[in-house]
PDB file of C-alpha atoms in Angstrom:
ATOM      1  CA  UNK A   1      17.958  19.696  11.203  1.00 89.00           C
ATOM      2  CA  UNK A   2      14.699  21.532  10.513  1.00 96.00           C
ATOM      3  CA  UNK A   3      11.583  19.513   9.625  1.00 97.00           C
ATOM      4  CA  UNK A   4      11.867  20.642   6.005  1.00 97.00           C
ATOM      5  CA  UNK A   5      15.553  19.670   5.859  1.00 98.00           C
ATOM      6  CA  UNK A   6      14.896  16.279   7.433  1.00 98.00           C
ATOM      7  CA  UNK A   7      12.093  15.566   4.986  1.00 98.00           C
ATOM      8  CA  UNK A   8      14.254  16.591   2.026  1.00 98.00           C
ATOM      9  CA  UNK A   9      17.088  14.387   3.278  1.00 98.00           C
ATOM     10  CA  UNK A  10      14.951  11.327   4.097  1.00 98.00           C
ATOM     11  CA  UNK A  11      13.818   8.486   1.887  1.00 98.00           C
ATOM     12  CA  UNK A  12      10.031   8.922   1.809  1.00 98.00           C
ATOM     13  CA  UNK A  13       7.942   5.939   0.709  1.00 98.00           C
ATOM     14  CA  UNK A  14       4.181   5.590   0.428  1.00 98.00           C
ATOM     15  CA  UNK A  15       3.207   1.931   0.681  1.00 98.00           C
ATOM     16  CA  UNK A  16      -0.066   2.418  -1.206  1.00 98.00           C
ATOM     17  CA  UNK A  17      -1.328   5.028  -3.638  1.00 98.00           C
ATOM     18  CA  UNK A  18      -4.362   4.375  -5.826  1.00 97.00           C
ATOM     19  CA  UNK A  19      -4.657   7.921  -7.156  1.00 96.00           C
ATOM     20  CA  UNK A  20      -5.441   8.865 -10.757  1.00 96.00           C
ATOM     21  CA  UNK A  21      -2.382   8.360 -12.908  1.00 96.00           C
ATOM     22  CA  UNK A  22      -1.362  11.571 -14.703  1.00 97.00           C
ATOM     23  CA  UNK A  23       1.317  14.251 -14.784  1.00 98.00           C
ATOM     24  CA  UNK A  24      -0.508  16.297 -12.148  1.00 97.00           C
ATOM     25  CA  UNK A  25      -0.074  13.433  -9.686  1.00 98.00           C
ATOM     26  CA  UNK A  26       3.617  13.044 -10.556  1.00 98.00           C
ATOM     27  CA  UNK A  27       4.165  16.775 -10.049  1.00 98.00           C
ATOM     28  CA  UNK A  28       2.460  16.582  -6.663  1.00 98.00           C
ATOM     29  CA  UNK A  29       4.635  13.607  -5.728  1.00 98.00           C
ATOM     30  CA  UNK A  30       7.685  15.732  -6.390  1.00 98.00           C
ATOM     31  CA  UNK A  31       6.206  18.634  -4.432  1.00 98.00           C
ATOM     32  CA  UNK A  32       5.710  16.229  -1.525  1.00 98.00           C
ATOM     33  CA  UNK A  33       9.265  14.916  -1.745  1.00 98.00           C
ATOM     34  CA  UNK A  34       8.086  11.366  -2.351  1.00 98.00           C
ATOM     35  CA  UNK A  35      10.985   9.021  -3.100  1.00 98.00           C
ATOM     36  CA  UNK A  36       8.862   6.040  -4.118  1.00 98.00           C
ATOM     37  CA  UNK A  37       5.328   4.673  -3.972  1.00 98.00           C
ATOM     38  CA  UNK A  38       3.505   1.379  -4.407  1.00 98.00           C
ATOM     39  CA  UNK A  39       1.024   2.380  -7.113  1.00 98.00           C
ATOM     40  CA  UNK A  40      -1.999   0.186  -7.791  1.00 98.00           C
ATOM     41  CA  UNK A  41      -2.346  -1.133 -11.350  1.00 98.00           C
ATOM     42  CA  UNK A  42      -4.895  -3.886 -10.660  1.00 98.00           C
ATOM     43  CA  UNK A  43      -7.935  -4.287  -8.411  1.00 98.00           C
ATOM     44  CA  UNK A  44     -10.707  -6.316 -10.057  1.00 97.00           C
ATOM     45  CA  UNK A  45      -8.978  -6.772 -13.424  1.00 97.00           C
ATOM     46  CA  UNK A  46      -7.941 -10.146 -14.803  1.00 97.00           C
ATOM     47  CA  UNK A  47      -4.663 -10.906 -16.573  1.00 98.00           C
ATOM     48  CA  UNK A  48      -5.296  -9.137 -19.887  1.00 98.00           C
ATOM     49  CA  UNK A  49      -6.814  -5.979 -18.428  1.00 98.00           C
ATOM     50  CA  UNK A  50      -3.974  -5.738 -15.903  1.00 98.00           C
ATOM     51  CA  UNK A  51      -1.411  -6.094 -18.686  1.00 98.00           C
ATOM     52  CA  UNK A  52      -3.195  -3.255 -20.487  1.00 98.00           C
ATOM     53  CA  UNK A  53      -2.984  -1.116 -17.340  1.00 98.00           C
ATOM     54  CA  UNK A  54       0.751  -1.792 -17.059  1.00 98.00           C
ATOM     55  CA  UNK A  55       1.310  -0.937 -20.731  1.00 98.00           C
ATOM     56  CA  UNK A  56      -0.490   2.392 -20.244  1.00 98.00           C
ATOM     57  CA  UNK A  57       1.384   3.065 -17.000  1.00 98.00           C
ATOM     58  CA  UNK A  58       4.778   2.340 -18.553  1.00 98.00           C
ATOM     59  CA  UNK A  59       3.987   4.758 -21.377  1.00 98.00           C
ATOM     60  CA  UNK A  60       2.997   7.457 -18.883  1.00 98.00           C
ATOM     61  CA  UNK A  61       6.212   6.918 -16.923  1.00 98.00           C
ATOM     62  CA  UNK A  62       8.277   7.229 -20.111  1.00 98.00           C
ATOM     63  CA  UNK A  63       6.467  10.418 -21.086  1.00 98.00           C
ATOM     64  CA  UNK A  64       7.153  11.903 -17.650  1.00 98.00           C
ATOM     65  CA  UNK A  65      10.686  10.636 -17.125  1.00 98.00           C
ATOM     66  CA  UNK A  66      11.723  14.048 -15.826  1.00 98.00           C
ATOM     67  CA  UNK A  67       9.588  13.346 -12.734  1.00 98.00           C
ATOM     68  CA  UNK A  68       9.366   9.570 -12.257  1.00 98.00           C
ATOM     69  CA  UNK A  69      11.303   6.350 -12.849  1.00 98.00           C
ATOM     70  CA  UNK A  70      10.214   2.690 -12.697  1.00 98.00           C
ATOM     71  CA  UNK A  71      11.296   0.691  -9.644  1.00 98.00           C
ATOM     72  CA  UNK A  72      12.196  -2.993  -9.685  1.00 98.00           C
ATOM     73  CA  UNK A  73      14.863  -2.991  -6.938  1.00 98.00           C
ATOM     74  CA  UNK A  74      15.651  -1.004  -3.803  1.00 98.00           C
ATOM     75  CA  UNK A  75      18.694   0.309  -5.692  1.00 98.00           C
ATOM     76  CA  UNK A  76      16.154   1.954  -8.030  1.00 98.00           C
ATOM     77  CA  UNK A  77      14.542   3.599  -4.987  1.00 98.00           C
ATOM     78  CA  UNK A  78      17.891   5.041  -3.918  1.00 98.00           C
ATOM     79  CA  UNK A  79      18.562   6.125  -7.509  1.00 98.00           C
ATOM     80  CA  UNK A  80      15.229   7.972  -7.547  1.00 98.00           C
ATOM     81  CA  UNK A  81      16.321   9.783  -4.381  1.00 98.00           C
ATOM     82  CA  UNK A  82      19.661  10.750  -5.928  1.00 98.00           C
ATOM     83  CA  UNK A  83      17.975  12.026  -9.092  1.00 98.00           C
ATOM     84  CA  UNK A  84      15.263  13.967  -7.280  1.00 98.00           C
ATOM     85  CA  UNK A  85      12.525  11.850  -8.873  1.00 98.00           C
ATOM     86  CA  UNK A  86       9.777   9.530  -7.601  1.00 98.00           C
ATOM     87  CA  UNK A  87      10.150   5.794  -8.090  1.00 98.00           C
ATOM     88  CA  UNK A  88       7.033   3.931  -9.202  1.00 98.00           C
ATOM     89  CA  UNK A  89       6.510   0.400  -7.862  1.00 98.00           C
ATOM     90  CA  UNK A  90       3.673  -1.460  -9.570  1.00 98.00           C
ATOM     91  CA  UNK A  91       1.314  -3.140  -7.128  1.00 98.00           C
ATOM     92  CA  UNK A  92      -1.916  -5.151  -7.185  1.00 98.00           C
ATOM     93  CA  UNK A  93      -4.738  -4.902  -4.665  1.00 98.00           C
ATOM     94  CA  UNK A  94      -5.976  -8.342  -5.691  1.00 98.00           C
ATOM     95  CA  UNK A  95      -4.309 -11.577  -6.820  1.00 98.00           C
ATOM     96  CA  UNK A  96      -7.157 -11.998  -9.333  1.00 97.00           C
ATOM     97  CA  UNK A  97      -4.818 -11.010 -12.185  1.00 98.00           C
ATOM     98  CA  UNK A  98      -2.839 -14.224 -11.627  1.00 98.00           C
ATOM     99  CA  UNK A  99      -6.045 -16.064 -12.585  1.00 98.00           C
ATOM    100  CA  UNK A 100      -5.299 -19.801 -12.218  1.00 98.00           C
ATOM    101  CA  UNK A 101      -1.773 -19.644 -13.647  1.00 98.00           C
ATOM    102  CA  UNK A 102       1.227 -19.860 -11.323  1.00 98.00           C
ATOM    103  CA  UNK A 103       3.465 -18.836 -14.231  1.00 98.00           C
ATOM    104  CA  UNK A 104       1.847 -15.406 -14.359  1.00 98.00           C
ATOM    105  CA  UNK A 105       3.424 -14.515 -10.998  1.00 98.00           C
ATOM    106  CA  UNK A 106       6.938 -14.416 -12.441  1.00 98.00           C
ATOM    107  CA  UNK A 107       5.768 -12.621 -15.586  1.00 98.00           C
ATOM    108  CA  UNK A 108       4.314  -9.797 -13.500  1.00 98.00           C
ATOM    109  CA  UNK A 109       7.459  -9.662 -11.372  1.00 98.00           C
ATOM    110  CA  UNK A 110       9.488  -9.136 -14.540  1.00 98.00           C
ATOM    111  CA  UNK A 111       7.161  -6.261 -15.456  1.00 97.00           C
ATOM    112  CA  UNK A 112       7.931  -4.495 -12.172  1.00 97.00           C
ATOM    113  CA  UNK A 113       5.173  -5.735  -9.852  1.00 98.00           C
ATOM    114  CA  UNK A 114       6.647  -5.745  -6.339  1.00 98.00           C
ATOM    115  CA  UNK A 115       3.635  -5.983  -4.008  1.00 98.00           C
ATOM    116  CA  UNK A 116       0.401  -7.981  -4.407  1.00 98.00           C
ATOM    117  CA  UNK A 117      -2.565  -7.997  -2.040  1.00 98.00           C
ATOM    118  CA  UNK A 118      -3.847 -11.543  -1.829  1.00 98.00           C
ATOM    119  CA  UNK A 119      -7.579 -10.634  -1.954  1.00 97.00           C
ATOM    120  CA  UNK A 120      -9.579  -7.445  -2.361  1.00 96.00           C
ATOM    121  CA  UNK A 121     -12.543  -7.532   0.054  1.00 93.00           C
ATOM    122  CA  UNK A 122     -14.060 -10.781  -1.295  1.00 96.00           C
ATOM    123  CA  UNK A 123     -13.254 -14.347  -2.282  1.00 96.00           C
ATOM    124  CA  UNK A 124     -10.839 -15.242  -5.054  1.00 97.00           C
ATOM    125  CA  UNK A 125      -8.883 -18.376  -5.945  1.00 98.00           C
ATOM    126  CA  UNK A 126      -6.266 -17.603  -3.282  1.00 98.00           C
ATOM    127  CA  UNK A 127      -8.382 -16.898  -0.214  1.00 98.00           C
ATOM    128  CA  UNK A 128     -10.999 -14.632   1.310  1.00 96.00           C
ATOM    129  CA  UNK A 129     -11.313 -10.876   1.675  1.00 95.00           C
ATOM    130  CA  UNK A 130     -12.444  -9.007   4.789  1.00 94.00           C
ATOM    131  CA  UNK A 131     -16.114  -8.651   3.730  1.00 93.00           C
ATOM    132  CA  UNK A 132     -16.956 -12.360   3.505  1.00 93.00           C
ATOM    133  CA  UNK A 133     -17.024 -15.463   5.689  1.00 94.00           C
ATOM    134  CA  UNK A 134     -13.362 -16.389   5.788  1.00 95.00           C
ATOM    135  CA  UNK A 135     -12.520 -19.835   4.427  1.00 95.00           C
ATOM    136  CA  UNK A 136      -8.781 -19.293   4.774  1.00 97.00           C
ATOM    137  CA  UNK A 137      -5.928 -19.764   2.324  1.00 98.00           C
ATOM    138  CA  UNK A 138      -6.707 -22.251  -0.461  1.00 98.00           C
ATOM    139  CA  UNK A 139      -4.366 -24.970  -1.635  1.00 98.00           C
ATOM    140  CA  UNK A 140      -3.740 -22.952  -4.796  1.00 98.00           C
ATOM    141  CA  UNK A 141      -3.191 -19.943  -2.551  1.00 98.00           C
ATOM    142  CA  UNK A 142      -0.356 -21.774  -0.812  1.00 98.00           C
ATOM    143  CA  UNK A 143       1.260 -22.352  -4.198  1.00 98.00           C
ATOM    144  CA  UNK A 144       0.831 -18.652  -5.044  1.00 98.00           C
ATOM    145  CA  UNK A 145       2.478 -17.614  -1.749  1.00 98.00           C
ATOM    146  CA  UNK A 146       5.411 -19.955  -2.420  1.00 98.00           C
ATOM    147  CA  UNK A 147       5.802 -18.592  -5.954  1.00 98.00           C
ATOM    148  CA  UNK A 148       5.619 -14.991  -4.749  1.00 98.00           C
ATOM    149  CA  UNK A 149       8.321 -15.835  -2.201  1.00 98.00           C
ATOM    150  CA  UNK A 150      10.451 -17.405  -4.926  1.00 98.00           C
ATOM    151  CA  UNK A 151      10.306 -14.559  -7.422  1.00 98.00           C
ATOM    152  CA  UNK A 152      10.290 -11.769  -4.832  1.00 98.00           C
ATOM    153  CA  UNK A 153       6.814 -10.240  -4.648  1.00 98.00           C
ATOM    154  CA  UNK A 154       5.539  -9.085  -1.264  1.00 98.00           C
ATOM    155  CA  UNK A 155       2.281 -10.578   0.054  1.00 98.00           C
ATOM    156  CA  UNK A 156      -0.063  -7.774   1.151  1.00 98.00           C
ATOM    157  CA  UNK A 157      -2.959  -8.534   3.539  1.00 98.00           C
ATOM    158  CA  UNK A 158      -4.574  -5.120   3.999  1.00 97.00           C
ATOM    159  CA  UNK A 159      -8.134  -6.050   2.938  1.00 95.00           C
ATOM    160  CA  UNK A 160      -7.778  -9.788   3.440  1.00 97.00           C
ATOM    161  CA  UNK A 161      -9.863 -11.791   5.897  1.00 96.00           C
ATOM    162  CA  UNK A 162      -8.430 -12.510   9.339  1.00 96.00           C
ATOM    163  CA  UNK A 163      -8.102 -16.291   8.922  1.00 97.00           C
ATOM    164  CA  UNK A 164      -6.654 -16.031   5.405  1.00 98.00           C
ATOM    165  CA  UNK A 165      -4.211 -13.385   6.665  1.00 98.00           C
ATOM    166  CA  UNK A 166      -3.064 -15.561   9.547  1.00 98.00           C
ATOM    167  CA  UNK A 167      -2.500 -18.513   7.228  1.00 98.00           C
ATOM    168  CA  UNK A 168      -0.532 -16.389   4.714  1.00 98.00           C
ATOM    169  CA  UNK A 169       1.637 -15.048   7.549  1.00 98.00           C
ATOM    170  CA  UNK A 170       2.394 -18.611   8.667  1.00 98.00           C
ATOM    171  CA  UNK A 171       2.828 -19.958   5.124  1.00 98.00           C
ATOM    172  CA  UNK A 172       5.161 -17.274   3.798  1.00 98.00           C
ATOM    173  CA  UNK A 173       8.907 -17.733   4.126  1.00 98.00           C
ATOM    174  CA  UNK A 174       9.391 -13.977   3.528  1.00 98.00           C
ATOM    175  CA  UNK A 175       7.980 -11.002   5.459  1.00 98.00           C
ATOM    176  CA  UNK A 176       4.407 -10.047   4.538  1.00 98.00           C
ATOM    177  CA  UNK A 177       2.613  -6.761   5.130  1.00 98.00           C
ATOM    178  CA  UNK A 178      -0.507  -4.817   5.781  1.00 98.00           C
ATOM    179  CA  UNK A 179       0.551  -2.113   3.306  1.00 98.00           C
ATOM    180  CA  UNK A 180      -2.277   0.213   4.354  1.00 97.00           C
ATOM    181  CA  UNK A 181      -4.392  -0.350   7.446  1.00 96.00           C
ATOM    182  CA  UNK A 182      -5.569   1.233  10.682  1.00 97.00           C
ATOM    183  CA  UNK A 183      -5.971  -0.204  14.187  1.00 97.00           C
ATOM    184  CA  UNK A 184      -9.441  -1.266  15.255  1.00 96.00           C
ATOM    185  CA  UNK A 185      -8.369  -0.199  18.741  1.00 96.00           C
ATOM    186  CA  UNK A 186      -9.082   3.357  17.594  1.00 95.00           C
ATOM    187  CA  UNK A 187     -12.110   2.527  15.431  1.00 93.00           C
ATOM    188  CA  UNK A 188     -13.943  -0.738  14.865  1.00 91.00           C
ATOM    189  CA  UNK A 189     -14.268  -1.444  11.126  1.00 86.00           C
ATOM    190  CA  UNK A 190     -13.994  -4.590   8.921  1.00 83.00           C
ATOM    191  CA  UNK A 191     -10.963  -3.064   7.201  1.00 85.00           C
ATOM    192  CA  UNK A 192      -9.114  -2.248  10.444  1.00 94.00           C
ATOM    193  CA  UNK A 193      -6.802  -4.641  12.290  1.00 97.00           C
ATOM    194  CA  UNK A 194      -7.054  -5.687  15.932  1.00 97.00           C
ATOM    195  CA  UNK A 195      -4.168  -5.301  18.359  1.00 97.00           C
ATOM    196  CA  UNK A 196      -3.781  -9.085  18.223  1.00 98.00           C
ATOM    197  CA  UNK A 197      -3.569  -9.103  14.415  1.00 98.00           C
ATOM    198  CA  UNK A 198      -1.007  -6.290  14.414  1.00 98.00           C
ATOM    199  CA  UNK A 199       1.103  -8.069  17.023  1.00 98.00           C
ATOM    200  CA  UNK A 200       0.831 -11.393  15.172  1.00 98.00           C
ATOM    201  CA  UNK A 201       2.177 -10.038  11.882  1.00 98.00           C
ATOM    202  CA  UNK A 202       4.994  -8.172  13.644  1.00 98.00           C
ATOM    203  CA  UNK A 203       5.932 -11.207  15.760  1.00 98.00           C
ATOM    204  CA  UNK A 204       6.341 -13.168  12.511  1.00 98.00           C
ATOM    205  CA  UNK A 205       8.649 -10.619  10.897  1.00 97.00           C
ATOM    206  CA  UNK A 206       5.907  -8.744   9.024  1.00 98.00           C
ATOM    207  CA  UNK A 207       5.374  -5.076   8.339  1.00 98.00           C
ATOM    208  CA  UNK A 208       2.568  -2.543   8.796  1.00 98.00           C
ATOM    209  CA  UNK A 209       1.894   0.544   6.684  1.00 98.00           C
ATOM    210  CA  UNK A 210      -0.576   2.906   8.354  1.00 98.00           C
ATOM    211  CA  UNK A 211      -3.269   4.519   6.205  1.00 97.00           C
ATOM    212  CA  UNK A 212      -5.060   7.822   6.667  1.00 96.00           C
ATOM    213  CA  UNK A 213      -8.219   6.884   4.722  1.00 92.00           C
ATOM    214  CA  UNK A 214     -10.785   9.017   6.541  1.00 89.00           C
ATOM    215  CA  UNK A 215     -13.704   6.511   6.751  1.00 89.00           C
ATOM    216  CA  UNK A 216     -11.497   4.226   8.856  1.00 91.00           C
ATOM    217  CA  UNK A 217     -10.149   6.943  11.190  1.00 94.00           C
ATOM    218  CA  UNK A 218     -11.912   7.555  14.508  1.00 91.00           C
ATOM    219  CA  UNK A 219     -12.982  11.091  13.584  1.00 94.00           C
ATOM    220  CA  UNK A 220     -13.771  10.296   9.939  1.00 92.00           C
ATOM    221  CA  UNK A 221     -13.753  13.297   7.628  1.00 91.00           C
ATOM    222  CA  UNK A 222     -13.126  15.593  10.596  1.00 95.00           C
ATOM    223  CA  UNK A 223      -9.705  14.011  11.118  1.00 96.00           C
ATOM    224  CA  UNK A 224      -6.500  16.025  11.057  1.00 97.00           C
ATOM    225  CA  UNK A 225      -2.891  15.080  10.435  1.00 98.00           C
ATOM    226  CA  UNK A 226      -2.523  14.733  14.226  1.00 98.00           C
ATOM    227  CA  UNK A 227      -5.223  12.051  14.220  1.00 97.00           C
ATOM    228  CA  UNK A 228      -3.236  10.252  11.544  1.00 98.00           C
ATOM    229  CA  UNK A 229      -0.067  10.605  13.617  1.00 98.00           C
ATOM    230  CA  UNK A 230      -1.945   9.184  16.608  1.00 97.00           C
ATOM    231  CA  UNK A 231      -2.839   6.095  14.552  1.00 97.00           C
ATOM    232  CA  UNK A 232       0.818   5.691  13.549  1.00 98.00           C
ATOM    233  CA  UNK A 233       1.882   5.949  17.192  1.00 98.00           C
ATOM    234  CA  UNK A 234      -0.786   3.513  18.384  1.00 98.00           C
ATOM    235  CA  UNK A 235       0.357   0.974  15.802  1.00 98.00           C
ATOM    236  CA  UNK A 236       4.062   1.528  16.483  1.00 98.00           C
ATOM    237  CA  UNK A 237       3.501   0.841  20.174  1.00 98.00           C
ATOM    238  CA  UNK A 238       2.347  -2.641  19.139  1.00 98.00           C
ATOM    239  CA  UNK A 239       4.649  -3.555  16.233  1.00 98.00           C
ATOM    240  CA  UNK A 240       7.777  -1.589  17.167  1.00 98.00           C
ATOM    241  CA  UNK A 241       9.740   1.137  15.401  1.00 98.00           C
ATOM    242  CA  UNK A 242      11.325  -1.192  12.810  1.00 98.00           C
ATOM    243  CA  UNK A 243       8.115  -2.722  11.413  1.00 98.00           C
ATOM    244  CA  UNK A 244       6.103   0.406  10.645  1.00 98.00           C
ATOM    245  CA  UNK A 245       5.750   2.757   7.702  1.00 98.00           C
ATOM    246  CA  UNK A 246       3.326   4.852   5.681  1.00 98.00           C
ATOM    247  CA  UNK A 247       0.619   3.583   3.341  1.00 98.00           C
ATOM    248  CA  UNK A 248      -1.732   6.504   2.788  1.00 97.00           C
ATOM    249  CA  UNK A 249      -4.199   4.981   0.286  1.00 96.00           C
ATOM    250  CA  UNK A 250      -4.350   8.308  -1.559  1.00 96.00           C
ATOM    251  CA  UNK A 251      -7.223   8.307  -4.081  1.00 95.00           C
ATOM    252  CA  UNK A 252      -6.363  11.754  -5.398  1.00 94.00           C
ATOM    253  CA  UNK A 253      -8.015  12.799  -8.664  1.00 94.00           C
ATOM    254  CA  UNK A 254     -10.706  10.102  -8.798  1.00 94.00           C
ATOM    255  CA  UNK A 255     -14.444  10.747  -9.089  1.00 91.00           C
ATOM    256  CA  UNK A 256     -17.456   8.967  -7.616  1.00 91.00           C
ATOM    257  CA  UNK A 257     -17.542   6.372 -10.422  1.00 92.00           C
ATOM    258  CA  UNK A 258     -14.173   5.085  -9.251  1.00 93.00           C
ATOM    259  CA  UNK A 259     -15.427   4.552  -5.693  1.00 92.00           C
ATOM    260  CA  UNK A 260     -18.536   2.827  -7.023  1.00 93.00           C
ATOM    261  CA  UNK A 261     -16.260   0.392  -8.824  1.00 94.00           C
ATOM    262  CA  UNK A 262     -14.195  -0.242  -5.684  1.00 93.00           C
ATOM    263  CA  UNK A 263     -17.170  -0.782  -3.391  1.00 92.00           C
ATOM    264  CA  UNK A 264     -18.979  -3.370  -5.533  1.00 95.00           C
ATOM    265  CA  UNK A 265     -17.848  -6.983  -5.711  1.00 94.00           C
ATOM    266  CA  UNK A 266     -15.823  -7.556  -8.890  1.00 95.00           C
ATOM    267  CA  UNK A 267     -16.340  -3.856  -9.616  1.00 95.00           C
ATOM    268  CA  UNK A 268     -19.963  -4.222 -10.705  1.00 95.00           C
ATOM    269  CA  UNK A 269     -21.909  -6.839  -8.676  1.00 95.00           C
ATOM    270  CA  UNK A 270     -23.280  -6.617  -5.136  1.00 95.00           C
ATOM    271  CA  UNK A 271     -22.520  -3.561  -3.019  1.00 94.00           C
ATOM    272  CA  UNK A 272     -20.009  -4.370  -0.303  1.00 91.00           C
ATOM    273  CA  UNK A 273     -19.806  -1.052   1.502  1.00 86.00           C
ATOM    274  CA  UNK A 274     -20.262   2.683   1.085  1.00 84.00           C
ATOM    275  CA  UNK A 275     -17.461   5.027   2.040  1.00 84.00           C
ATOM    276  CA  UNK A 276     -19.647   8.122   2.101  1.00 82.00           C
ATOM    277  CA  UNK A 277     -17.908  11.468   1.759  1.00 84.00           C
ATOM    278  CA  UNK A 278     -14.144  11.181   1.476  1.00 86.00           C
ATOM    279  CA  UNK A 279     -11.930  14.014   2.668  1.00 92.00           C
ATOM    280  CA  UNK A 280      -8.324  13.324   3.644  1.00 95.00           C
ATOM    281  CA  UNK A 281      -7.156  14.570   7.047  1.00 97.00           C
ATOM    282  CA  UNK A 282      -6.574  18.301   7.347  1.00 97.00           C
ATOM    283  CA  UNK A 283      -2.860  18.927   6.825  1.00 98.00           C
ATOM    284  CA  UNK A 284      -2.314  16.050   4.401  1.00 97.00           C
ATOM    285  CA  UNK A 285      -5.139  16.421   1.916  1.00 97.00           C
ATOM    286  CA  UNK A 286      -2.821  15.913  -1.071  1.00 97.00           C
ATOM    287  CA  UNK A 287       0.387  14.031  -1.840  1.00 98.00           C
ATOM    288  CA  UNK A 288       2.116  17.407  -2.048  1.00 98.00           C
ATOM    289  CA  UNK A 289       1.556  17.930   1.672  1.00 98.00           C
ATOM    290  CA  UNK A 290       3.719  14.963   2.688  1.00 98.00           C
ATOM    291  CA  UNK A 291       6.338  17.219   4.373  1.00 98.00           C
ATOM    292  CA  UNK A 292       3.697  18.133   6.955  1.00 98.00           C
ATOM    293  CA  UNK A 293       3.758  14.554   8.241  1.00 98.00           C
ATOM    294  CA  UNK A 294       7.487  14.676   8.955  1.00 98.00           C
ATOM    295  CA  UNK A 295       6.964  17.976  10.765  1.00 98.00           C
ATOM    296  CA  UNK A 296       4.010  16.604  12.755  1.00 98.00           C
ATOM    297  CA  UNK A 297       5.905  13.508  13.901  1.00 98.00           C
ATOM    298  CA  UNK A 298       8.832  15.657  15.028  1.00 98.00           C
ATOM    299  CA  UNK A 299       6.508  18.049  16.868  1.00 98.00           C
ATOM    300  CA  UNK A 300       4.960  15.090  18.676  1.00 98.00           C
ATOM    301  CA  UNK A 301       8.364  14.231  20.124  1.00 98.00           C
ATOM    302  CA  UNK A 302       9.699  11.498  17.853  1.00 98.00           C
ATOM    303  CA  UNK A 303      13.486  11.617  17.311  1.00 98.00           C
ATOM    304  CA  UNK A 304      14.856  12.142  13.811  1.00 98.00           C
ATOM    305  CA  UNK A 305      16.106   8.541  13.718  1.00 98.00           C
ATOM    306  CA  UNK A 306      12.600   7.159  14.257  1.00 98.00           C
ATOM    307  CA  UNK A 307      10.963   9.626  11.874  1.00 98.00           C
ATOM    308  CA  UNK A 308      13.341   8.531   9.103  1.00 98.00           C
ATOM    309  CA  UNK A 309      12.360   4.915   9.730  1.00 98.00           C
ATOM    310  CA  UNK A 310       8.629   5.649   9.649  1.00 98.00           C
ATOM    311  CA  UNK A 311       8.811   7.830   6.548  1.00 98.00           C
ATOM    312  CA  UNK A 312      10.617   5.278   4.406  1.00 98.00           C
ATOM    313  CA  UNK A 313      13.731   3.527   5.696  1.00 98.00           C
ATOM    314  CA  UNK A 314      11.747   0.632   7.139  1.00 98.00           C
ATOM    315  CA  UNK A 315       9.979   0.072   3.807  1.00 98.00           C
ATOM    316  CA  UNK A 316      13.349  -0.080   2.017  1.00 98.00           C
ATOM    317  CA  UNK A 317      14.655  -2.683   4.479  1.00 98.00           C
ATOM    318  CA  UNK A 318      11.645  -4.992   4.257  1.00 98.00           C
ATOM    319  CA  UNK A 319      11.383  -4.708   0.465  1.00 98.00           C
ATOM    320  CA  UNK A 320      15.071  -5.537   0.149  1.00 98.00           C
ATOM    321  CA  UNK A 321      14.452  -8.704   2.142  1.00 98.00           C
ATOM    322  CA  UNK A 322      11.341  -9.739   0.186  1.00 98.00           C
ATOM    323  CA  UNK A 323      12.771  -8.848  -3.206  1.00 98.00           C
ATOM    324  CA  UNK A 324      15.807 -11.027  -2.468  1.00 96.00           C
ATOM    325  CA  UNK A 325      18.521  -8.419  -2.862  1.00 94.00           C
TER     326      UNK A 325
END
């Protein structure tokens, strides 16, 4: 099978996209052969603002139903593949939208939210993000984890503090994930995960999606798709071929104001970090270039069976487990 044929035949899942929602993005998803994606609908927003985001997103999906469908189950992911469309999974990058109400967890699940990051960079009612002194998982956080397990929402730890992450991994009765991260073994950064952290999540049945966000790659904005593939390989050597997938963190279509919002606590308060110039790795600058990743992994000697797993099959398996299907 040629690289193009394998890509067209595979289930291709991106574990994290925070790009600008519009038809242009959906068209590029189809160009890239994307079967499904975890698309961020909440970062700093509380309950009401997140509901508003979901309302707007549902309307956009309806208006572009020739390109995309909503995903609530892994059967929906397979249906998207059969129909030649992209399945949209709603995801949060912060549990802040749950506020202090356990009941909101199930409400969001019913609206199609399948993955929730426990904290985004800083402290919330659940635990601590990766840019603050880590106080660990709170008592309320333990209740949130249990409720997410019950209703079938995956706990994401990508930008969560090390201690909080460890405690979520131990507390959760279902697999948890780093939906989008890079190994600090290739570049030291607060957002990246140590070999020990990667091994710990894998040893406890968890999952790792590897990002290509340039500021966290060793060569930064000079990175290429081969540098991204190297990060995937480095991570896979630690977690194994069944616990790894893609989580690009595509920010396609957003301007500087968006990054200013992301890099300030609560979206407006103290500055947490500065990403600097952001250019995706050469060869996968846009979602539409996804087929190049399949080709690159094959060229680097990975068998078709493993490439299929990395590109999406592993995500389907772990989501099926977490979603209780």
